[in-house]
CSV table of C-alpha atoms in Angstrom, one decimal:
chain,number,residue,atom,x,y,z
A,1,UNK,CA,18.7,-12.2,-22.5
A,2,UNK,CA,17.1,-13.3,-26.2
A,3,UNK,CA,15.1,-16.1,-27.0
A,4,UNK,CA,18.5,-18.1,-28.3
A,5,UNK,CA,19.3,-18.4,-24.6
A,6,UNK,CA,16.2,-20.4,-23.6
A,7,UNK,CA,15.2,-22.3,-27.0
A,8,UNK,CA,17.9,-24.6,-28.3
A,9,UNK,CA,16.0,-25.5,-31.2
A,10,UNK,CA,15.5,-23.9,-34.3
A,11,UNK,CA,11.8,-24.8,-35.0
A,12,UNK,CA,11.2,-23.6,-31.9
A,13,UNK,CA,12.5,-19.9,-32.3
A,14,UNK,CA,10.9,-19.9,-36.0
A,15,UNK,CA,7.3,-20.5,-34.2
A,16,UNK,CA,8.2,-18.4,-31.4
A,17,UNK,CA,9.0,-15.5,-34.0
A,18,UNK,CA,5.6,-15.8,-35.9
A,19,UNK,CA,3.6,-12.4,-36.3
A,20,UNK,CA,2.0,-10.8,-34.4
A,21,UNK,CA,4.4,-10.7,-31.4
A,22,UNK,CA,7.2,-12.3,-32.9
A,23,UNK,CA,9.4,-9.1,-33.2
A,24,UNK,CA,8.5,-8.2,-29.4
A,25,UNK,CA,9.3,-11.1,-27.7
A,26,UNK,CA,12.8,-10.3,-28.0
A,27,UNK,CA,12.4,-7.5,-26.1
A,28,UNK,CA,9.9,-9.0,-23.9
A,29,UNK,CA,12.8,-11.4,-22.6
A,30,UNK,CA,15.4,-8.3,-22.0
A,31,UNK,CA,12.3,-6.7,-20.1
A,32,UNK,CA,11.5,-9.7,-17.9
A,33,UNK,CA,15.1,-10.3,-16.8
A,34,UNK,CA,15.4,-6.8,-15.4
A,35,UNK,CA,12.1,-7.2,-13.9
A,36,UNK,CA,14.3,-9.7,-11.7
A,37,UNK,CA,12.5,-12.7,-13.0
A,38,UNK,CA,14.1,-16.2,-12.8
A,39,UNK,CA,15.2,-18.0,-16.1
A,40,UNK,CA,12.6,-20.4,-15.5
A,41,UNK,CA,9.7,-17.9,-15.1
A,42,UNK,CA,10.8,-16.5,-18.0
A,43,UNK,CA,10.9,-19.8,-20.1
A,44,UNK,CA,7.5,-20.8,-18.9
A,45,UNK,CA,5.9,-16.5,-19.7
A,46,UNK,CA,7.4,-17.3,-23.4
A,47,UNK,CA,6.0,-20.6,-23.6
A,48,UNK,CA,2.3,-18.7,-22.5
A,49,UNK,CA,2.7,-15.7,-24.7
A,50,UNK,CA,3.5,-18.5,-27.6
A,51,UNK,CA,0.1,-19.6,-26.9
A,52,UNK,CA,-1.5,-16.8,-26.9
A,53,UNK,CA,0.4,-15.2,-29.7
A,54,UNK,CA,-1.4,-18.2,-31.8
A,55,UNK,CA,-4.6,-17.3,-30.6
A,56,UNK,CA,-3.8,-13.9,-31.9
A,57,UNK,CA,-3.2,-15.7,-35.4
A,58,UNK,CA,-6.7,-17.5,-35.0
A,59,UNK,CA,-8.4,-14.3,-34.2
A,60,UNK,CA,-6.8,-12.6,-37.7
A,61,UNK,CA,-4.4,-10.4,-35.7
A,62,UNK,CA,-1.7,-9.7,-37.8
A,63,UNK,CA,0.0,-6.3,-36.4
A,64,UNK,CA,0.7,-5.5,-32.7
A,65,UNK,CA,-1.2,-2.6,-33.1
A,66,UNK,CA,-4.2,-4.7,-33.3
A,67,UNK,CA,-4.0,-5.9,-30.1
A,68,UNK,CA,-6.8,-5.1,-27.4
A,69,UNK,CA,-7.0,-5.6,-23.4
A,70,UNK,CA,-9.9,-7.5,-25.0
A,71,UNK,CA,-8.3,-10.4,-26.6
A,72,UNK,CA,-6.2,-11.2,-23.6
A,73,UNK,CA,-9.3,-11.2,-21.0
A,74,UNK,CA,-10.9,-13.8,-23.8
A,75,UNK,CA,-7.7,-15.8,-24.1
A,76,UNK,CA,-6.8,-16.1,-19.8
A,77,UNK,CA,-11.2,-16.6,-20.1
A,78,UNK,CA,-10.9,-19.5,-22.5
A,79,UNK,CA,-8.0,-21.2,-21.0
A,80,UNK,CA,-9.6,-21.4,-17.7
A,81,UNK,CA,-12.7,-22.8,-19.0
A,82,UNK,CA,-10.9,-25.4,-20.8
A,83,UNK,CA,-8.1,-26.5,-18.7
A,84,UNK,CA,-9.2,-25.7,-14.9
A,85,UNK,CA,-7.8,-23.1,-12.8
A,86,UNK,CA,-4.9,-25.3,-11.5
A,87,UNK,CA,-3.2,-26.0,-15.1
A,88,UNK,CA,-3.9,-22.6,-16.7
A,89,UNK,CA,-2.7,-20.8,-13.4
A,90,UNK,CA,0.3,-19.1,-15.0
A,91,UNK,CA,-1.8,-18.0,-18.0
A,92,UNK,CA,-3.0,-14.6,-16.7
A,93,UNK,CA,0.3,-13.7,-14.9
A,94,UNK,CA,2.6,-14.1,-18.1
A,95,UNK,CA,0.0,-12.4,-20.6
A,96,UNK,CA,-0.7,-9.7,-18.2
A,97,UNK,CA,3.5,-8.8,-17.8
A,98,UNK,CA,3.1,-9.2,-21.7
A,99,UNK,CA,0.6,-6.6,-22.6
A,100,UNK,CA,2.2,-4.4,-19.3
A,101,UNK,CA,5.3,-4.4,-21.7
A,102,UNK,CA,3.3,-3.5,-24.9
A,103,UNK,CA,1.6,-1.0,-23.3
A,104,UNK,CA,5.0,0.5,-22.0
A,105,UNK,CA,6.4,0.1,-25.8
A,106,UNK,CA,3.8,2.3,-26.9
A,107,UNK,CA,2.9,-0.6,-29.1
A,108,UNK,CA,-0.7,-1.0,-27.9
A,109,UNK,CA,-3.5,1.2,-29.7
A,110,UNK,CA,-4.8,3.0,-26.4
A,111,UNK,CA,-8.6,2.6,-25.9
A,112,UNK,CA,-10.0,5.5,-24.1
A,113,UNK,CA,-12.5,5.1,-21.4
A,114,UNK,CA,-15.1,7.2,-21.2
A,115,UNK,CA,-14.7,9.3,-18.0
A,116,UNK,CA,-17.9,9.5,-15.5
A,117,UNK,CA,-20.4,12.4,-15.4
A,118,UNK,CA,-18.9,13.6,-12.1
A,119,UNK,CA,-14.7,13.4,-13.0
A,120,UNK,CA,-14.4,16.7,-13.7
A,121,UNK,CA,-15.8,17.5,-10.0
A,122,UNK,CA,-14.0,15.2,-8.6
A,123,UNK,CA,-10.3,16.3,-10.1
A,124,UNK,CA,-11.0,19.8,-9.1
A,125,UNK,CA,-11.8,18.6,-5.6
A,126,UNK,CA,-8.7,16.5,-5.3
A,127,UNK,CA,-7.1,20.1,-6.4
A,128,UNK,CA,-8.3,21.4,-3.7
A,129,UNK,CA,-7.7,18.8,-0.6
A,130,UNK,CA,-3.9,19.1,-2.3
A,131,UNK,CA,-3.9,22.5,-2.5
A,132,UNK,CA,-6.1,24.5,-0.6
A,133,UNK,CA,-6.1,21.7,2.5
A,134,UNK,CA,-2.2,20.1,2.0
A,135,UNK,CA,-3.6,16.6,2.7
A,136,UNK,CA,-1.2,14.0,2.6
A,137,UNK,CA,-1.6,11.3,-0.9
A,138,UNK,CA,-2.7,8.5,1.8
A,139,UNK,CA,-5.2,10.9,3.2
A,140,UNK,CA,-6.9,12.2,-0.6
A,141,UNK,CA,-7.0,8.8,-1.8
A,142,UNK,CA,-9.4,8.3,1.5
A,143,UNK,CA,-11.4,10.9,0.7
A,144,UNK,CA,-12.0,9.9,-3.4
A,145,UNK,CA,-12.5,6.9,-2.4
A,146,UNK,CA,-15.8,7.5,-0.1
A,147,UNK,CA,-17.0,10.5,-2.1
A,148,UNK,CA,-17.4,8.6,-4.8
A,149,UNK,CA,-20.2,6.5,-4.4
A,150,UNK,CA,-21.9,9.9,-3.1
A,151,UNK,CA,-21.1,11.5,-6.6
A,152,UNK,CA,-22.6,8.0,-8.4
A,153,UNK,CA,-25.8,9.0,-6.2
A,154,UNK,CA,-26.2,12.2,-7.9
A,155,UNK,CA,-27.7,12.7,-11.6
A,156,UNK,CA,-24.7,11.9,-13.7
A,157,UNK,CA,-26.1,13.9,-17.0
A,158,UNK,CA,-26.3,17.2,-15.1
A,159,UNK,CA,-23.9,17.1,-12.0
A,160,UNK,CA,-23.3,20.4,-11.2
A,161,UNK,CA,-27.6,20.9,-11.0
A,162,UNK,CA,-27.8,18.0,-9.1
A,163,UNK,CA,-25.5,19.4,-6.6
A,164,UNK,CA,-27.1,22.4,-6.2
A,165,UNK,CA,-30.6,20.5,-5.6
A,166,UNK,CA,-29.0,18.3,-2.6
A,167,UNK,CA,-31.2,18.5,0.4
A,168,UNK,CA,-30.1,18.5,4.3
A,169,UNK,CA,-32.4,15.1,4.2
A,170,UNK,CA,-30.0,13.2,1.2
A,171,UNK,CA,-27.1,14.1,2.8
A,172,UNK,CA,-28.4,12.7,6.9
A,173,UNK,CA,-29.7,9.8,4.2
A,174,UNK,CA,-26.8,8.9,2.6
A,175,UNK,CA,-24.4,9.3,5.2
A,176,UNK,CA,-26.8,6.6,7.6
A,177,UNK,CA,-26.7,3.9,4.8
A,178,UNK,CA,-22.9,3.9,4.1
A,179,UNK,CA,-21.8,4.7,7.9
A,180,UNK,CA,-24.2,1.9,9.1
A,181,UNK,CA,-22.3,-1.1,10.6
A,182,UNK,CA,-18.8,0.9,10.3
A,183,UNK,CA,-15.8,1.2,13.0
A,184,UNK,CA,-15.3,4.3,14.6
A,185,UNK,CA,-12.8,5.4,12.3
A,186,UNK,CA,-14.4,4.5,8.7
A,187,UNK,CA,-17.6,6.8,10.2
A,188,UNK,CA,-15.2,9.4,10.7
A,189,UNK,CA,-13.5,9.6,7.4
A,190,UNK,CA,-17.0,9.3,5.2
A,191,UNK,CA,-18.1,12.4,8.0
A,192,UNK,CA,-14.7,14.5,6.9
A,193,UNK,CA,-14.9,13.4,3.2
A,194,UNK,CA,-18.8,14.6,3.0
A,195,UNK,CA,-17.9,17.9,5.0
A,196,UNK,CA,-14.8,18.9,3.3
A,197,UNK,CA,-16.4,18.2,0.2
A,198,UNK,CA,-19.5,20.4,0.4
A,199,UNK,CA,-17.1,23.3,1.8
A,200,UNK,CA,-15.3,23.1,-1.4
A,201,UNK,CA,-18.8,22.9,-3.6
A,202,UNK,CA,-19.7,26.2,-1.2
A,203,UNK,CA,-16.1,27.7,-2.1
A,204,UNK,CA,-16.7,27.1,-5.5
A,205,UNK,CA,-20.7,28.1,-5.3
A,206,UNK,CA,-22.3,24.9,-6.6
A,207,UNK,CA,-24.2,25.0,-3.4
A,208,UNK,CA,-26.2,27.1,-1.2
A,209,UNK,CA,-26.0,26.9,2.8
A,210,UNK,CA,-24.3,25.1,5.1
A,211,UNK,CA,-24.6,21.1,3.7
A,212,UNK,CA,-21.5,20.4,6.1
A,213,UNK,CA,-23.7,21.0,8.9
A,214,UNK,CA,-26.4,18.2,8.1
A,215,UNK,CA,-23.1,15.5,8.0
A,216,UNK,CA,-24.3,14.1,11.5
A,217,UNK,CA,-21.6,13.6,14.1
A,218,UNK,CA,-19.4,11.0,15.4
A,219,UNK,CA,-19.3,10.5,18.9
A,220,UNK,CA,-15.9,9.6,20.0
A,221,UNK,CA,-14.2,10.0,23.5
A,222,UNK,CA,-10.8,11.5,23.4
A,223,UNK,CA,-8.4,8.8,24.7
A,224,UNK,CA,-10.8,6.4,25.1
A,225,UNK,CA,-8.8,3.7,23.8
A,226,UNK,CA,-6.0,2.0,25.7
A,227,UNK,CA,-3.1,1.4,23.6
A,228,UNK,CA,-2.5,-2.5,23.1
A,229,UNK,CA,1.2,-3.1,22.7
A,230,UNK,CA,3.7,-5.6,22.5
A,231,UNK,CA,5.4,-6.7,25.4
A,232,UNK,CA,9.2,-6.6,25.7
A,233,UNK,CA,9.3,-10.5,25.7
A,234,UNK,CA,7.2,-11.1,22.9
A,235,UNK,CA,9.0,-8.7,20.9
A,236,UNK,CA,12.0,-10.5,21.8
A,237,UNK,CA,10.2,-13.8,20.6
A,238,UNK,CA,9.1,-12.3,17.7
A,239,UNK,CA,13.1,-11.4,16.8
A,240,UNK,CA,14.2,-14.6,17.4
A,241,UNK,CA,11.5,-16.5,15.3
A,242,UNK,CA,12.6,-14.6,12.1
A,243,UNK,CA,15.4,-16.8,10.1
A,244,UNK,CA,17.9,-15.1,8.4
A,245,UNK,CA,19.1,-17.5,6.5
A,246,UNK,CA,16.4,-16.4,3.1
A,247,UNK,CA,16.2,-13.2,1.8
A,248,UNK,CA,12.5,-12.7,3.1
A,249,UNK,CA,14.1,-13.3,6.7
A,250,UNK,CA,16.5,-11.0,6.2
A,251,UNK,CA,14.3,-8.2,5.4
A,252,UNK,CA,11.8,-9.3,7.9
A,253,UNK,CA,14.3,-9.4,10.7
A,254,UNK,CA,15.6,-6.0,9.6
A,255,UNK,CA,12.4,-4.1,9.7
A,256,UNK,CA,11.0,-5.6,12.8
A,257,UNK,CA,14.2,-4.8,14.6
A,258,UNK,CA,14.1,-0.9,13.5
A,259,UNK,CA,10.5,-1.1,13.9
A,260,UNK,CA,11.8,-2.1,17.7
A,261,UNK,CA,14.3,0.0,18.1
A,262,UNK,CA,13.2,3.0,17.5
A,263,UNK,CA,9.2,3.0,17.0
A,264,UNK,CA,8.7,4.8,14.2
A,265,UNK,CA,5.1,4.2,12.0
A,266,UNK,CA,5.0,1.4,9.5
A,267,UNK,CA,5.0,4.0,6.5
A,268,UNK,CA,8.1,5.6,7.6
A,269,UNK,CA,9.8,2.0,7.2
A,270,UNK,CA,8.4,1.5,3.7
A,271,UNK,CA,9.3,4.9,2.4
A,272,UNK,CA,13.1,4.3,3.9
A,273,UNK,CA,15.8,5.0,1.3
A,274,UNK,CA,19.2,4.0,0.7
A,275,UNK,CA,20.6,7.4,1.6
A,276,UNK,CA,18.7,8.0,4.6
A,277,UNK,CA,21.1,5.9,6.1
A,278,UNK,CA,24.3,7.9,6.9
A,279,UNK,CA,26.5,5.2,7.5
A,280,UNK,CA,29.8,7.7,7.9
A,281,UNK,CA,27.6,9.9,11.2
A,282,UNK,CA,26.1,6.5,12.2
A,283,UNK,CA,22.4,7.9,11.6
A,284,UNK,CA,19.5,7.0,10.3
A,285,UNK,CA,16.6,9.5,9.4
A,286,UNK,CA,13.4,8.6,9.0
A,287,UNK,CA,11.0,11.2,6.7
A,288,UNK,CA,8.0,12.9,8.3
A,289,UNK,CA,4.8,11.1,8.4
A,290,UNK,CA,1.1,12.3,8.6
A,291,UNK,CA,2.0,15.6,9.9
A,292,UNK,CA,4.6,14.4,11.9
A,293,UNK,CA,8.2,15.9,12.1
A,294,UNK,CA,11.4,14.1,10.8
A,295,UNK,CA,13.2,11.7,13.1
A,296,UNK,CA,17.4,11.5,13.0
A,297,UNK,CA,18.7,8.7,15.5
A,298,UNK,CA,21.8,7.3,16.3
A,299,UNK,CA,21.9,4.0,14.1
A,300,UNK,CA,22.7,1.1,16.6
A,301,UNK,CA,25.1,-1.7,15.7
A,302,UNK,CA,22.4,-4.0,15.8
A,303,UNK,CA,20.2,-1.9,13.4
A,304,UNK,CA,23.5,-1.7,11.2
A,305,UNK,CA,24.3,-5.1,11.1
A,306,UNK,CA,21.0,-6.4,10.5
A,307,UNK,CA,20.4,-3.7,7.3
A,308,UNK,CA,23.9,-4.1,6.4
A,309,UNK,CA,23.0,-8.2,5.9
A,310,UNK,CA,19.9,-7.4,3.9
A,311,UNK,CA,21.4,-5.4,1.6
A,312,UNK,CA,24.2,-7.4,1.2
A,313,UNK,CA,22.3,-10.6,1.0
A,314,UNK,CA,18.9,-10.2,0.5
A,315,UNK,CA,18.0,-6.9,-1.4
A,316,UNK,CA,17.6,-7.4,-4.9
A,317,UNK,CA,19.2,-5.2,-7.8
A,318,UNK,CA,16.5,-2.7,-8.9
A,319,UNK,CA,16.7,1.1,-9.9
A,320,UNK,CA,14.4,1.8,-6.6
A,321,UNK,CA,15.9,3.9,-4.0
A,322,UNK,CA,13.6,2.2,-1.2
A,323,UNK,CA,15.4,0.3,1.2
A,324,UNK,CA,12.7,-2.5,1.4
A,325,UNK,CA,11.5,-4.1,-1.5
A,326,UNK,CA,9.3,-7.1,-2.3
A,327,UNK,CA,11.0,-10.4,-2.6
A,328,UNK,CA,9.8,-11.7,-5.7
A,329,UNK,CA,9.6,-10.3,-8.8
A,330,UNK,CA,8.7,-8.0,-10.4
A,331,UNK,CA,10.7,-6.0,-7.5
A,332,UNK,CA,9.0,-2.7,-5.9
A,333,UNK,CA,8.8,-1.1,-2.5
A,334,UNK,CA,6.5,-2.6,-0.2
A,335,UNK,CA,3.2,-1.6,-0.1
A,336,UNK,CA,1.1,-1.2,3.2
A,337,UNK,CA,-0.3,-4.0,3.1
A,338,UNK,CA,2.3,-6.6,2.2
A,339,UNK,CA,3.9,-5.3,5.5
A,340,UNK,CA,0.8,-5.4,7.4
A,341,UNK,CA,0.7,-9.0,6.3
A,342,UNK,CA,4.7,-10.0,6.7
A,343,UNK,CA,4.4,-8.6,10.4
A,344,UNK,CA,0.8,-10.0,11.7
A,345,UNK,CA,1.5,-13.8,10.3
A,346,UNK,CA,5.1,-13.4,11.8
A,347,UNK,CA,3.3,-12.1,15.0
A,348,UNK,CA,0.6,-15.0,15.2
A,349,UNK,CA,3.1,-17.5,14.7
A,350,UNK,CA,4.4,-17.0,17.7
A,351,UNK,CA,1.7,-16.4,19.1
A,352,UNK,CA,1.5,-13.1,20.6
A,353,UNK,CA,-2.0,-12.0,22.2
A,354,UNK,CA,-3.5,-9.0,24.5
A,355,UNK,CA,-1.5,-7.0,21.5
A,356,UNK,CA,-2.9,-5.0,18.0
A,357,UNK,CA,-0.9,-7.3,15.3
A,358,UNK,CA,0.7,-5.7,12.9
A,359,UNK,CA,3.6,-2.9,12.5
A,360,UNK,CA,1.6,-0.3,15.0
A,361,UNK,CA,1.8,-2.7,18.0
A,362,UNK,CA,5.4,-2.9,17.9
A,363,UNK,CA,5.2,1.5,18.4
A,364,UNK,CA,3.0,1.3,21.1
A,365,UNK,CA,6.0,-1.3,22.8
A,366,UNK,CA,8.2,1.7,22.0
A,367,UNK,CA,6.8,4.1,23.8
A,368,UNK,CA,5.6,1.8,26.8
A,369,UNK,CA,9.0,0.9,27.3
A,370,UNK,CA,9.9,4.5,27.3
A,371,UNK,CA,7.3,6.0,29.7
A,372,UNK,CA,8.3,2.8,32.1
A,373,UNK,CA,11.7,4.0,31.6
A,374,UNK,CA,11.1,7.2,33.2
A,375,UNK,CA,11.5,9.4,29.8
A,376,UNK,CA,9.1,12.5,30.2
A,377,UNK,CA,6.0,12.4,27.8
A,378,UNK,CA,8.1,15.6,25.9
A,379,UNK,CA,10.8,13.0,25.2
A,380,UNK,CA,8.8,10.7,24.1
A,381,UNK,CA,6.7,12.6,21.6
A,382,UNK,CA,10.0,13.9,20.0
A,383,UNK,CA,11.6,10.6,19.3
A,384,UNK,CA,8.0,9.3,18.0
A,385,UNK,CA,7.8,12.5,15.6
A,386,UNK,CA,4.8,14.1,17.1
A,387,UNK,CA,4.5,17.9,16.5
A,388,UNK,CA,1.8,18.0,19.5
A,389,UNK,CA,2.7,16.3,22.7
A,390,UNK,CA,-1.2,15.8,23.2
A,391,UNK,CA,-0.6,12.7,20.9
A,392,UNK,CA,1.4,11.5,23.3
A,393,UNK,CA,-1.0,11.4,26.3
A,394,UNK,CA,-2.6,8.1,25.1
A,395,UNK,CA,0.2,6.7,26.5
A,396,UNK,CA,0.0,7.8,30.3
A,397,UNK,CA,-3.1,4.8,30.5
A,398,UNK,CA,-0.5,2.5,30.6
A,399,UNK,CA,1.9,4.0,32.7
A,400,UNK,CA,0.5,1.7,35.8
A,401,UNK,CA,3.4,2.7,38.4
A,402,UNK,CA,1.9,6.1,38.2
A,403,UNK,CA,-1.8,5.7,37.8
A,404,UNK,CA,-1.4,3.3,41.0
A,405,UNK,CA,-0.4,6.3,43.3
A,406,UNK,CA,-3.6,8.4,42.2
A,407,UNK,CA,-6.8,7.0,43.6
A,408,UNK,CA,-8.1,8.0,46.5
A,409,UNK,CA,-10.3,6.4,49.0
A,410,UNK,CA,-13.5,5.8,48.2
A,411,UNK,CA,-15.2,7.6,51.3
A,412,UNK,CA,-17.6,5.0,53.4
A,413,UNK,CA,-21.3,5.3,52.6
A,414,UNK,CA,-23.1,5.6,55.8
A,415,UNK,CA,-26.6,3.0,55.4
């Protein structure tokens, strides 16, 4: 696609092709239109970078090579303050693709940041939670992101000292503040983010003792919890509420249903590629997941269908090899939370309660169904990709048939 496809008139391509962007916007066009945008959000990018490519002009830009990050945060700044956030709402989107493309040219001047005190201790302890630990990516970019504010705390000119002058006292300090008012689980991660990080600072000697002892505890009960799943009618519901008829619904319709069928974790659906399915064995494989082992299932004819319809239908061209992609442009695999979000509004809307929204809920209705179906907990920690059947024992507290055959009397209390 060029710029002769969308302006008809030659005045407007001669100001379109003023310096500095001119000579890009060709390409610009060609880059959008793979991207998977629609000829109209194209038309109205150009008609933004136009504006901004004037603005350029105002500010004595004359080369590409000029450009900064800077002028387009003052440009999407001015049009807002002059215009409103309603009319210059497609500003920041088409300038933002537009310096994303110059930056992918190579035509940008790059413009350093100055790294923190503390990077170079923090890249040698994402080393060694890769390395020396194997942590999963999910799990390391847990762990950054709660040591950091730890490392901020520290004196930034002369880390390494600093380290070695952190007492028992800072670290029960620092771990009250940030752990205060926190779930269960957030107090646990900043607790194995603090200790992991002080054994590698002991590993590498930049301190003395044990710091990891003075992270203080986390009191939890082990299957305490009571998994809240979706009943077999409300899943049902659930199915029938999504339409097929757009693109969205398709996909929608297609995860929930393998989601359904065969209870596998919400990450395992996103990370789905086209040749996990193995259409000519009628399987479907599903890649290991925080620790867990692979899963290979029969794919049903349901679970066929309904992926055979999306891709037909509903998946959009792209290079990715992920089944499930976004359904606007520009097109990538879904992230955690746009399914998060595609499954809990789908779940609310039909108003399903007593249940965890959200991809999880539909695995606990897996394995309910499962355990009521008389499959032995072994069974059932194999199909859900558990290494350690222990995992599995959550999900005895719901198996009521069972639990109602094991209390005994209560023996009378004499007065």
């Amino acid at each position: 696609m060029v710029l002769e496809d969308l302006l008809r008139r030659s005045w407007e391509l001669t100001r379109y092709r003023r310096p500095p962007l001119g000579l890009e916007l060709e390409g610009f066009c060609q880059w959008l239109h793979e991207q998977g945008y629609s000829r109209s959000v194209i038309r109205s990018h150009i008609s933004k970078v136009s504006q901004f490519n004037q603005y350029l002009r105002y500010q004595g830009v004359r080369e590409c090579r000029e450009i900064q990050e800077l002028h387009a945060d003052r440009f999407i700044g001015k049009r807002l303050r002059k215009h409103g956030r309603v009319s210059s709402r497609h500003t920041a989107p088409a300038v933002r693709c537009l310096m994303k493309y110059l930056s992918s040219r190579g035509v940008l001047t790059s413009t350093a940041e100055i790294p923190p005190p503390y990077q170079g201790v923090l890249d040698e302890y994402v080393e060694y939670l890769r390395h020396d630990r194997a942590l999963a990516d999910c799990t390391i970019r847990i762990y950054r992101h709660y040591l950091i504010p730890f490392l901020q705390s520290l004196d930034g000119k002369h880390i390494l000292r600093s380290l070695s002058e952190v007492s028992p006292h800072e670290v029960h300090a620092f771990f009250a503040k940030h752990a205060q008012g926190k779930a269960d689980t957030t107090r646990g991660q900043i607790r194995a983010t603090l200790r992991t990080f002080f054994a590698f600072c002991a590993k590498q000697g930049y301190v003395t003792g044990h710091l990891a002892e003075a992270v203080p505890k986390v009191f939890s009960y082990r299957l305490a919890n009571v998994p809240r799943h979706l009943s077999e009618q409300d899943a049902q519901k659930l199915l029938e509420s999504i339409d097929r008829s757009t693109p969205a619904g398709r996909r929608d319709y297609a995860m929930v249903l393998l989601l359904h069928t065969y209870g596998v974790r919400g990450a395992q659906i996103r990370a789905l590629c086209l040749e996990d399915i193995q259409w000519r064995h009628s399987r479907i494989r599903f890649r290991p997941c925080k620790g867990g082992k692979e899963i290979l299932d029969p794919l049903t004819d349901e679970g066929g269908e309904s992926l055979l319809d999306y891709l037909r239908h509903g998946r959009p061209k792209t290079i990715h090899r992920e089944v499930f992609l976004t359904d606007r442009a520009p097109f990538h695999p879904l992230k955690a939370d746009n399914l998060y979000i595609r499954i809990a509004s789908r779940m609310r809307r039909v108003g399903v309660s007593g249940a965890a929204l959200g991809p999880h809920a539909l695995r606990h209705a897996f394995a309910t169904r499962m355990l009521n179906g008389g499959q032995s907990l072994k069974a059932i920690a194999d199909m859900l990709g558990h290494r350690d059947v222990n995992s599995t024992f959550i999900y005895t507290k719901v198996d009521f048939e069972t639990l109602q055959q094991l209390p005994l009397d209560w023996p009378e209390v004499s007065p």
